[in-house]
Amino acid sequence: MRKLFFIILLLCFQLFYLQEVTLNKVDKVNDNKEKIFYSISDVSKSEYLGEVLVNGFSKDDVKMFGEIYKKAKQIGANTFSLKPIEKIDGTFQQFDPAYYILNLYYTKSDDIPAEDNVAFLISSSDINQKISVNSKILEIHPRSFLRLQLRIDEVLTVSTRKLLGSSVKLSGKDGQPSLYFSLSNFKIRTNDSIYGGINLKSGDIIGLEKSFGMFLTTIYSEQKND
């Protein structure tokens, strides 16, 4: 009986450990009610607030983002960047989805850079997915994404190539913000999402809220569209 109790405790501890998200450092707290949480690369105009540590791998990216979002909003962060982790020899290690740190910032809305007329097609966390872009067959690897440049004079048709699948038509527009699409169902319902949830759904191609899309393209790898 004691042995069984010990095993149950060990499993519970491992489950908790695999999903641990902590505010690793807090320098400042910014008092704002903004809901956005965007990725930035240029932090020169941003106020550094602290950092959040993700320790342990999880396939549930929705839950993981929700935990990170809650921690970030505790100190008023509306932007983030991936913190490079230095190795003993002075070089930086490759991104590890089981252990990473996000720097947290507050950035004025006018200082958040915009990326117009770009679409990101984001694969699932565990399976390859085949799609077609204007009849060109592409296979996207797990935890990867494609970056498509949209032009005003061109229409791109993205299809999942399934019998009962779906397709979307994309083209450039003046001032159109970046678009993020999941190629699998993350099972978010708009009414219980703390950060905006789904803006658009078309079968198994799902339009994602920008904050969540930016998070996924930060922790996933870009796959070149050759």
mmCIF file of C-alpha atoms in Angstrom:
data_model
loop_
_atom_site.group_PDB
_atom_site.id
_atom_site.type_symbol
_atom_site.label_atom_id
_atom_site.label_comp_id
_atom_site.label_asym_id
_atom_site.label_seq_id
_atom_site.Cartn_x
_atom_site.Cartn_y
_atom_site.Cartn_z
ATOM 1 C CA MET A 1 0.000 0.000 0.000
ATOM 2 C CA ARG A 2 2.807 2.388 0.883
ATOM 3 C CA LYS A 3 4.566 1.521 -2.356
ATOM 4 C CA LEU A 4 1.418 2.296 -4.373
ATOM 5 C CA PHE A 5 0.985 5.602 -2.532
ATOM 6 C CA PHE A 6 4.608 6.528 -3.283
ATOM 7 C CA ILE A 7 4.159 5.743 -6.992
ATOM 8 C CA ILE A 8 1.025 7.920 -7.169
ATOM 9 C CA LEU A 9 2.853 10.807 -5.486
ATOM 10 C CA LEU A 10 5.777 10.417 -7.880
ATOM 11 C CA LEU A 11 3.486 10.491 -10.921
ATOM 12 C CA CYS A 12 1.707 13.594 -9.618
ATOM 13 C CA PHE A 13 5.049 15.303 -9.051
ATOM 14 C CA GLN A 14 6.216 14.446 -12.576
ATOM 15 C CA LEU A 15 2.966 15.735 -14.076
ATOM 16 C CA PHE A 16 3.362 19.018 -12.208
ATOM 17 C CA TYR A 17 7.008 19.287 -13.206
ATOM 18 C CA LEU A 18 6.270 18.738 -16.873
ATOM 19 C CA GLN A 19 4.002 21.764 -16.909
ATOM 20 C CA GLU A 20 5.893 24.133 -14.628
ATOM 21 C CA VAL A 21 5.723 27.803 -15.634
ATOM 22 C CA THR A 22 7.187 30.326 -13.196
ATOM 23 C CA LEU A 23 7.938 34.028 -12.983
ATOM 24 C CA ASN A 24 11.679 33.559 -12.757
ATOM 25 C CA LYS A 25 12.517 37.243 -12.312
ATOM 26 C CA VAL A 26 10.583 40.458 -11.647
ATOM 27 C CA ASP A 27 12.274 43.856 -12.005
ATOM 28 C CA LYS A 28 9.228 46.089 -12.376
ATOM 29 C CA VAL A 29 5.442 45.973 -12.531
ATOM 30 C CA ASN A 30 3.579 48.034 -15.121
ATOM 31 C CA ASP A 31 -0.013 48.947 -14.298
ATOM 32 C CA ASN A 32 -1.997 48.453 -17.500
ATOM 33 C CA LYS A 33 -5.003 46.425 -18.650
ATOM 34 C CA GLU A 34 -3.897 45.609 -22.191
ATOM 35 C CA LYS A 35 -4.789 42.115 -23.406
ATOM 36 C CA ILE A 36 -2.225 41.835 -26.194
ATOM 37 C CA PHE A 37 0.948 39.796 -25.754
ATOM 38 C CA TYR A 38 3.072 40.184 -28.883
ATOM 39 C CA SER A 39 6.512 38.928 -29.820
ATOM 40 C CA ILE A 40 9.143 41.593 -30.561
ATOM 41 C CA SER A 41 12.743 41.440 -31.760
ATOM 42 C CA ASP A 42 13.802 45.071 -31.227
ATOM 43 C CA VAL A 43 13.536 45.826 -27.503
ATOM 44 C CA SER A 44 15.309 49.203 -27.561
ATOM 45 C CA LYS A 45 12.038 51.095 -26.967
ATOM 46 C CA SER A 46 10.597 48.583 -24.490
ATOM 47 C CA GLU A 47 10.592 48.589 -20.691
ATOM 48 C CA TYR A 48 12.023 45.363 -19.267
ATOM 49 C CA LEU A 49 9.800 43.895 -16.542
ATOM 50 C CA GLY A 50 11.092 40.382 -15.879
ATOM 51 C CA GLU A 51 11.181 36.873 -17.274
ATOM 52 C CA VAL A 52 9.117 33.701 -17.263
ATOM 53 C CA LEU A 53 10.678 30.235 -17.185
ATOM 54 C CA VAL A 54 9.129 27.175 -18.853
ATOM 55 C CA ASN A 55 10.580 23.985 -17.399
ATOM 56 C CA GLY A 56 9.417 20.725 -18.970
ATOM 57 C CA PHE A 57 7.867 19.743 -22.298
ATOM 58 C CA SER A 58 4.147 19.731 -23.048
ATOM 59 C CA LYS A 59 2.251 19.054 -26.277
ATOM 60 C CA ASP A 60 -0.625 21.164 -24.983
ATOM 61 C CA ASP A 61 0.504 24.515 -26.374
ATOM 62 C CA VAL A 62 -2.845 26.147 -25.605
ATOM 63 C CA LYS A 63 -2.541 25.369 -21.904
ATOM 64 C CA MET A 64 1.135 26.320 -21.856
ATOM 65 C CA PHE A 65 0.439 29.682 -23.473
ATOM 66 C CA GLY A 66 -2.410 30.304 -21.055
ATOM 67 C CA GLU A 67 -0.073 29.770 -18.092
ATOM 68 C CA ILE A 68 2.599 32.033 -19.587
ATOM 69 C CA TYR A 69 -0.007 34.694 -20.393
ATOM 70 C CA LYS A 70 -1.292 34.723 -16.803
ATOM 71 C CA LYS A 71 2.232 35.123 -15.412
ATOM 72 C CA ALA A 72 3.038 37.908 -17.875
ATOM 73 C CA LYS A 73 -0.112 39.850 -17.030
ATOM 74 C CA GLN A 74 0.692 39.690 -13.316
ATOM 75 C CA ILE A 75 3.457 42.221 -13.983
ATOM 76 C CA GLY A 76 1.759 44.071 -16.859
ATOM 77 C CA ALA A 77 3.764 42.672 -19.788
ATOM 78 C CA ASN A 78 2.311 43.144 -23.271
ATOM 79 C CA THR A 79 5.323 41.971 -25.301
ATOM 80 C CA PHE A 80 7.970 39.263 -25.079
ATOM 81 C CA SER A 81 11.120 37.917 -26.678
ATOM 82 C CA LEU A 82 12.934 34.596 -26.479
ATOM 83 C CA LYS A 83 15.965 34.814 -24.198
ATOM 84 C CA PRO A 84 19.120 33.160 -25.582
ATOM 85 C CA ILE A 85 20.550 30.617 -23.130
ATOM 86 C CA GLU A 86 24.334 30.638 -22.989
ATOM 87 C CA LYS A 87 26.360 27.443 -22.680
ATOM 88 C CA ILE A 88 29.558 27.021 -20.662
ATOM 89 C CA ASP A 89 31.744 27.607 -23.740
ATOM 90 C CA GLY A 90 30.126 30.993 -24.396
ATOM 91 C CA THR A 91 27.989 29.880 -27.340
ATOM 92 C CA PHE A 92 24.209 29.799 -27.274
ATOM 93 C CA GLN A 93 22.293 26.544 -27.180
ATOM 94 C CA GLN A 94 19.639 25.608 -29.712
ATOM 95 C CA PHE A 95 16.049 26.173 -28.670
ATOM 96 C CA ASP A 96 14.799 23.454 -26.338
ATOM 97 C CA PRO A 97 10.966 23.227 -26.055
ATOM 98 C CA ALA A 98 11.430 21.532 -22.672
ATOM 99 C CA TYR A 99 13.366 24.449 -21.170
ATOM 100 C CA TYR A 100 13.235 28.079 -22.286
ATOM 101 C CA ILE A 101 12.925 31.609 -20.941
ATOM 102 C CA LEU A 102 10.868 34.509 -22.274
ATOM 103 C CA ASN A 103 11.878 38.077 -21.480
ATOM 104 C CA LEU A 104 8.827 40.177 -20.587
ATOM 105 C CA TYR A 105 8.369 43.833 -21.535
ATOM 106 C CA TYR A 106 5.907 46.675 -21.657
ATOM 107 C CA THR A 107 5.984 48.407 -25.034
ATOM 108 C CA LYS A 108 3.888 51.407 -26.064
ATOM 109 C CA SER A 109 1.517 50.503 -28.892
ATOM 110 C CA ASP A 110 3.143 52.990 -31.285
ATOM 111 C CA ASP A 111 6.519 51.324 -30.690
ATOM 112 C CA ILE A 112 5.366 47.774 -31.460
ATOM 113 C CA PRO A 113 6.537 47.056 -35.027
ATOM 114 C CA ALA A 114 3.932 45.884 -37.522
ATOM 115 C CA GLU A 115 4.492 43.176 -40.117
ATOM 116 C CA ASP A 116 1.960 43.558 -42.903
ATOM 117 C CA ASN A 117 0.827 41.077 -45.557
ATOM 118 C CA VAL A 118 2.429 37.956 -44.132
ATOM 119 C CA ALA A 119 0.626 34.669 -43.412
ATOM 120 C CA PHE A 120 1.952 31.968 -41.109
ATOM 121 C CA LEU A 121 0.762 28.375 -41.600
ATOM 122 C CA ILE A 122 1.399 26.481 -38.366
ATOM 123 C CA SER A 123 1.540 22.694 -38.163
ATOM 124 C CA SER A 124 0.469 20.496 -35.258
ATOM 125 C CA SER A 125 2.728 19.564 -32.367
ATOM 126 C CA ASP A 126 3.071 15.877 -33.220
ATOM 127 C CA ILE A 127 2.255 14.897 -36.836
ATOM 128 C CA ASN A 128 3.331 15.840 -40.366
ATOM 129 C CA GLN A 129 0.654 17.660 -42.338
ATOM 130 C CA LYS A 130 0.291 17.921 -46.094
ATOM 131 C CA ILE A 131 -1.250 21.002 -47.660
ATOM 132 C CA SER A 132 -1.351 22.579 -51.082
ATOM 133 C CA VAL A 133 -0.610 26.209 -51.883
ATOM 134 C CA ASN A 134 -1.892 27.023 -55.376
ATOM 135 C CA SER A 135 -1.743 23.279 -56.179
ATOM 136 C CA LYS A 136 1.859 22.954 -54.981
ATOM 137 C CA ILE A 137 2.020 20.092 -52.466
ATOM 138 C CA LEU A 138 3.887 20.882 -49.255
ATOM 139 C CA GLU A 139 4.501 18.794 -46.149
ATOM 140 C CA ILE A 140 4.941 20.674 -42.885
ATOM 141 C CA HIS A 141 6.812 18.916 -40.102
ATOM 142 C CA PRO A 142 5.564 18.809 -36.485
ATOM 143 C CA ARG A 143 6.179 21.982 -34.474
ATOM 144 C CA SER A 144 7.010 23.902 -37.651
ATOM 145 C CA PHE A 145 5.481 26.720 -39.677
ATOM 146 C CA LEU A 146 5.591 28.220 -43.162
ATOM 147 C CA ARG A 147 5.856 31.948 -43.765
ATOM 148 C CA LEU A 148 4.030 33.199 -46.871
ATOM 149 C CA GLN A 149 4.493 36.681 -48.281
ATOM 150 C CA LEU A 150 1.163 38.026 -49.545
ATOM 151 C CA ARG A 151 0.951 40.298 -52.585
ATOM 152 C CA ILE A 152 -1.890 42.556 -53.632
ATOM 153 C CA ASP A 153 -1.865 41.268 -57.225
ATOM 154 C CA GLU A 154 -1.801 37.559 -56.285
ATOM 155 C CA VAL A 155 -4.274 35.145 -54.659
ATOM 156 C CA LEU A 156 -2.929 32.137 -52.766
ATOM 157 C CA THR A 157 -5.285 29.202 -52.219
ATOM 158 C CA VAL A 158 -4.306 27.094 -49.215
ATOM 159 C CA SER A 159 -6.001 23.700 -48.937
ATOM 160 C CA THR A 160 -5.731 20.756 -46.546
ATOM 161 C CA ARG A 161 -6.316 18.369 -49.483
ATOM 162 C CA LYS A 162 -8.815 16.249 -47.538
ATOM 163 C CA LEU A 163 -12.118 14.949 -48.874
ATOM 164 C CA LEU A 164 -14.066 16.997 -46.338
ATOM 165 C CA GLY A 165 -11.228 19.427 -45.676
ATOM 166 C CA SER A 166 -11.168 23.150 -46.197
ATOM 167 C CA SER A 167 -9.370 25.912 -48.016
ATOM 168 C CA VAL A 168 -8.749 29.628 -47.612
ATOM 169 C CA LYS A 169 -7.832 32.270 -50.169
ATOM 170 C CA LEU A 170 -5.188 34.783 -49.138
ATOM 171 C CA SER A 171 -4.015 37.975 -50.808
ATOM 172 C CA GLY A 172 -2.292 41.186 -49.839
ATOM 173 C CA LYS A 173 -4.170 44.330 -48.824
ATOM 174 C CA ASP A 174 -3.050 47.807 -47.845
ATOM 175 C CA GLY A 175 -2.182 47.777 -44.137
ATOM 176 C CA GLN A 176 -3.280 44.167 -43.605
ATOM 177 C CA PRO A 177 -1.714 42.839 -40.366
ATOM 178 C CA SER A 178 0.030 39.467 -40.189
ATOM 179 C CA LEU A 179 -2.246 36.414 -40.271
ATOM 180 C CA TYR A 180 -1.795 33.176 -38.317
ATOM 181 C CA PHE A 181 -3.438 29.874 -39.240
ATOM 182 C CA SER A 182 -3.376 26.530 -37.477
ATOM 183 C CA LEU A 183 -3.649 23.456 -39.676
ATOM 184 C CA SER A 184 -5.093 21.407 -36.810
ATOM 185 C CA ASN A 185 -7.771 22.008 -34.210
ATOM 186 C CA PHE A 186 -6.336 23.476 -30.992
ATOM 187 C CA LYS A 187 -9.828 23.130 -29.447
ATOM 188 C CA ILE A 188 -10.156 26.725 -28.257
ATOM 189 C CA ARG A 189 -13.622 28.159 -27.761
ATOM 190 C CA THR A 190 -13.927 31.912 -28.083
ATOM 191 C CA ASN A 191 -16.026 32.301 -24.932
ATOM 192 C CA ASP A 192 -13.491 30.692 -22.578
ATOM 193 C CA SER A 193 -10.275 32.079 -24.032
ATOM 194 C CA ILE A 194 -8.376 34.496 -21.833
ATOM 195 C CA TYR A 195 -6.502 36.033 -24.740
ATOM 196 C CA GLY A 196 -8.950 36.294 -27.629
ATOM 197 C CA GLY A 197 -9.100 32.738 -28.951
ATOM 198 C CA ILE A 198 -10.214 32.039 -32.478
ATOM 199 C CA ASN A 199 -11.019 34.849 -34.888
ATOM 200 C CA LEU A 200 -11.779 32.666 -37.894
ATOM 201 C CA LYS A 201 -12.539 28.999 -38.396
ATOM 202 C CA SER A 202 -12.834 27.188 -41.710
ATOM 203 C CA GLY A 203 -13.044 23.442 -41.129
ATOM 204 C CA ASP A 204 -9.564 22.285 -40.170
ATOM 205 C CA ILE A 205 -7.827 25.559 -41.088
ATOM 206 C CA ILE A 206 -8.180 27.828 -38.082
ATOM 207 C CA GLY A 207 -7.346 31.511 -37.837
ATOM 208 C CA LEU A 208 -5.538 32.205 -34.579
ATOM 209 C CA GLU A 209 -5.485 35.318 -32.445
ATOM 210 C CA LYS A 210 -2.230 37.185 -33.054
ATOM 211 C CA SER A 211 -0.772 36.768 -29.543
ATOM 212 C CA PHE A 212 -1.149 32.988 -29.627
ATOM 213 C CA GLY A 213 0.105 32.816 -33.210
ATOM 214 C CA MET A 214 3.212 34.799 -32.289
ATOM 215 C CA PHE A 215 3.868 32.492 -29.345
ATOM 216 C CA LEU A 216 3.685 29.407 -31.578
ATOM 217 C CA THR A 217 6.028 30.891 -34.187
ATOM 218 C CA THR A 218 8.456 31.666 -31.351
ATOM 219 C CA ILE A 219 8.622 28.113 -29.978
ATOM 220 C CA TYR A 220 8.207 26.338 -33.355
ATOM 221 C CA SER A 221 10.786 26.231 -36.177
ATOM 222 C CA GLU A 222 10.386 27.992 -39.507
ATOM 223 C CA GLN A 223 10.323 25.590 -42.436
ATOM 224 C CA LYS A 224 11.463 27.101 -45.711
ATOM 225 C CA ASN A 225 8.955 27.090 -48.550
ATOM 226 C CA ASP A 226 11.239 25.775 -51.303
#
